[in-house]
Short mmCIF file of C-alpha atoms in Angstrom, two decimals:
data_model
loop_
_atom_site.label_atom_id
_atom_site.label_comp_id
_atom_site.label_asym_id
_atom_site.label_seq_id
_atom_site.Cartn_x
_atom_site.Cartn_y
_atom_site.Cartn_z
CA UNK P 23 -14.67 1.42 -13.43
CA UNK P 24 -12.71 4.24 -15.01
CA UNK P 25 -9.00 4.18 -14.21
CA UNK P 26 -6.23 6.70 -14.75
CA UNK P 27 -2.52 6.87 -13.93
CA UNK P 28 -0.31 9.47 -12.36
CA UNK P 29 3.27 9.86 -11.30
CA UNK P 30 3.81 8.82 -7.73
CA UNK P 31 4.39 11.72 -5.37
CA UNK P 32 5.81 11.39 -1.88
CA UNK P 33 2.45 11.18 -0.06
CA UNK P 34 1.25 8.45 -2.48
CA UNK P 35 4.51 6.53 -2.05
CA UNK P 36 4.08 6.63 1.73
CA UNK P 37 0.48 5.41 1.39
CA UNK P 38 1.51 2.47 -0.82
CA UNK P 39 4.42 1.52 1.43
CA UNK P 40 2.13 1.30 4.46
CA UNK P 41 -0.37 -1.07 2.82
CA UNK P 42 -0.62 -4.30 4.83
CA UNK P 43 -1.64 -7.58 3.22
CA UNK P 44 -3.02 -10.59 5.10
CA UNK P 45 -1.18 -13.93 5.12
CA UNK P 46 0.13 -15.39 2.88
CA UNK P 47 0.18 -12.16 0.88
CA UNK P 48 2.00 -10.34 3.71
CA UNK P 49 5.04 -11.39 1.68
CA UNK P 50 4.30 -8.21 -0.33
CA UNK P 51 4.31 -5.88 2.69
CA UNK P 52 6.91 -3.14 2.40
CA UNK P 53 9.12 -1.28 4.81
CA UNK P 54 8.64 2.48 4.90
CA UNK P 55 12.05 4.05 4.26
CA UNK P 56 13.50 6.98 2.39
CA UNK P 57 15.02 4.63 -0.17
CA UNK P 58 11.66 2.89 -0.78
CA UNK P 59 9.90 6.25 -1.19
CA UNK P 60 12.48 7.38 -3.75
CA UNK P 61 12.15 4.11 -5.68
CA UNK P 62 8.36 4.50 -5.97
CA UNK P 63 8.82 8.10 -7.09
CA UNK P 64 11.12 7.06 -9.94
CA UNK P 65 10.00 7.24 -13.56
CA UNK P 66 9.40 3.49 -13.80
CA UNK P 67 6.48 3.57 -11.31
CA UNK P 68 2.93 4.84 -11.88
CA UNK P 69 -0.04 5.01 -9.51
CA UNK P 70 -3.35 3.60 -10.72
CA UNK P 71 -6.31 5.72 -9.63
CA UNK P 72 -10.07 5.27 -9.55
CA UNK P 73 -11.41 8.79 -9.28
CA UNK P 74 -8.97 10.29 -6.75
CA UNK P 75 -8.25 7.06 -4.85
CA UNK P 76 -5.00 5.17 -5.30
CA UNK P 77 -6.05 1.57 -5.96
CA UNK P 78 -2.71 0.21 -7.08
CA UNK P 79 0.50 0.80 -8.97
CA UNK P 80 2.71 -0.70 -11.62
CA UNK P 81 6.32 -0.47 -12.63
CA UNK P 82 8.27 -1.36 -15.72
CA UNK P 83 11.81 -2.34 -16.62
CA UNK P 84 14.46 -3.48 -14.17
CA UNK P 85 12.35 -2.36 -11.18
CA UNK P 86 9.84 -5.07 -12.15
CA UNK P 87 12.45 -7.83 -12.04
CA UNK P 88 13.51 -9.92 -9.06
CA UNK P 89 17.30 -9.47 -8.73
CA UNK P 90 17.96 -13.21 -8.24
CA UNK P 91 16.46 -13.82 -11.70
CA UNK P 92 19.50 -12.19 -13.31
CA UNK P 93 21.79 -14.85 -11.84
CA UNK P 94 19.86 -17.59 -13.68
CA UNK P 95 19.29 -15.63 -16.92
CA UNK P 96 15.53 -15.41 -16.34
CA UNK P 97 15.54 -12.00 -18.05
CA UNK P 98 17.82 -12.79 -21.01
CA UNK P 99 15.10 -12.33 -23.66
CA UNK P 100 14.09 -8.87 -24.76
CA UNK P 101 10.70 -8.21 -23.16
CA UNK P 102 8.85 -5.39 -21.44
CA UNK P 103 8.90 -6.30 -17.75
CA UNK P 104 6.00 -5.22 -15.56
CA UNK P 105 5.33 -5.44 -11.86
CA UNK P 106 1.95 -4.68 -10.31
CA UNK P 107 0.46 -4.15 -6.88
CA UNK P 108 -3.14 -3.62 -5.81
CA UNK P 109 -4.42 -2.03 -2.63
CA UNK P 110 -4.95 -4.87 -0.11
CA UNK P 111 -8.61 -4.05 0.57
CA UNK P 112 -9.37 -4.53 -3.14
CA UNK P 113 -7.64 -7.86 -3.73
CA UNK P 114 -9.88 -10.88 -4.19
CA UNK P 115 -12.87 -8.67 -5.03
CA UNK P 116 -13.04 -9.49 -8.76
CA UNK P 117 -11.51 -6.29 -10.11
CA UNK P 118 -8.13 -7.80 -11.00
CA UNK P 119 -9.20 -8.30 -14.61
CA UNK P 120 -10.11 -4.63 -15.05
CA UNK P 121 -6.96 -3.56 -13.22
CA UNK P 122 -4.57 -5.72 -15.28
CA UNK P 123 -6.29 -4.91 -18.59
CA UNK P 124 -5.82 -1.22 -17.87
CA UNK P 125 -2.15 -1.65 -16.95
CA UNK P 126 -1.44 -3.67 -20.10
CA UNK P 127 -3.07 -0.97 -22.23
CA UNK P 128 -0.97 1.70 -20.55
CA UNK P 129 2.26 -0.26 -20.94
CA UNK P 130 1.60 -1.12 -24.60
CA UNK P 131 0.90 2.52 -25.37
CA UNK P 132 4.55 3.31 -24.62
CA UNK P 133 6.36 0.06 -25.45
CA UNK P 134 6.00 -2.76 -27.93
CA UNK P 135 6.98 -6.40 -27.67
CA UNK P 136 6.38 -9.34 -25.41
CA UNK P 137 5.40 -8.55 -21.83
CA UNK P 138 7.00 -10.41 -18.95
CA UNK P 139 6.19 -10.53 -15.26
CA UNK P 140 7.57 -12.38 -12.28
CA UNK P 141 5.25 -13.76 -9.60
CA UNK P 142 5.78 -15.70 -6.39
CA UNK P 143 4.72 -19.32 -6.95
CA UNK P 144 2.37 -19.34 -3.94
CA UNK P 145 0.32 -16.47 -5.41
CA UNK P 146 -2.13 -18.72 -7.25
CA UNK P 147 -4.76 -15.98 -7.43
CA UNK P 148 -2.41 -13.74 -9.43
CA UNK P 149 -1.17 -16.61 -11.59
CA UNK P 150 -4.77 -17.48 -12.58
CA UNK P 151 -5.34 -13.84 -13.53
CA UNK P 152 -2.18 -13.71 -15.63
CA UNK P 153 -3.14 -16.94 -17.40
CA UNK P 154 -6.50 -15.35 -18.32
CA UNK P 155 -4.44 -12.75 -20.19
CA UNK P 156 -2.43 -15.41 -22.04
CA UNK P 157 0.71 -15.21 -19.92
CA UNK P 158 2.58 -18.50 -20.07
CA UNK P 159 5.20 -19.85 -17.70
CA UNK P 160 8.65 -19.36 -19.22
CA UNK P 161 10.94 -20.26 -16.34
CA UNK P 162 11.26 -20.38 -12.58
CA UNK P 163 13.91 -19.76 -9.97
CA UNK P 164 14.34 -19.84 -6.21
CA UNK P 165 15.53 -16.80 -4.32
CA UNK P 166 18.07 -17.14 -1.50
CA UNK P 167 15.29 -17.14 1.13
CA UNK P 168 13.65 -20.18 -0.49
CA UNK P 169 10.81 -18.32 -2.22
CA UNK P 170 10.14 -19.73 -5.68
CA UNK P 171 9.28 -17.33 -8.49
CA UNK P 172 7.66 -17.99 -11.86
CA UNK P 173 8.54 -15.86 -14.87
CA UNK P 174 5.57 -15.54 -17.23
CA UNK P 175 5.53 -14.07 -20.75
CA UNK P 176 2.75 -12.88 -23.01
CA UNK P 177 3.67 -12.56 -26.66
CA UNK P 178 2.32 -9.47 -28.39
CA UNK P 179 1.60 -9.75 -32.08
#
């Protein structure tokens, strides 16, 4: 599977924001709004494409962090933060490894250092994938709505 990236344009942002995940992953469903469209169109977000089809996206920096994590110093260390999302119809189909490997290559092409991501504790499928790529649990915190998050770090040599 050959993947590429592109900046996210308005029509792609709208497509991503209307993706609907099944329970329990519906936690990741978004609300279509002007503010959400503008966020996805910012420089920290990239679409991941297979041929011409948008199959996912990733973001880096502060946009990849859960705001509550700042209150508990979850992001105190200097790392490259990433956040990822895959098209709902493709999740659980065995392409997560290819997808994450590609994103890591893209991120490391532009930034060096340890890579950090934050994942909801219930998302065991994603956690198993991250562990395959040598991400280790660094810390955890609970957001105001009771959702527990795990912060995972992968040290780059």
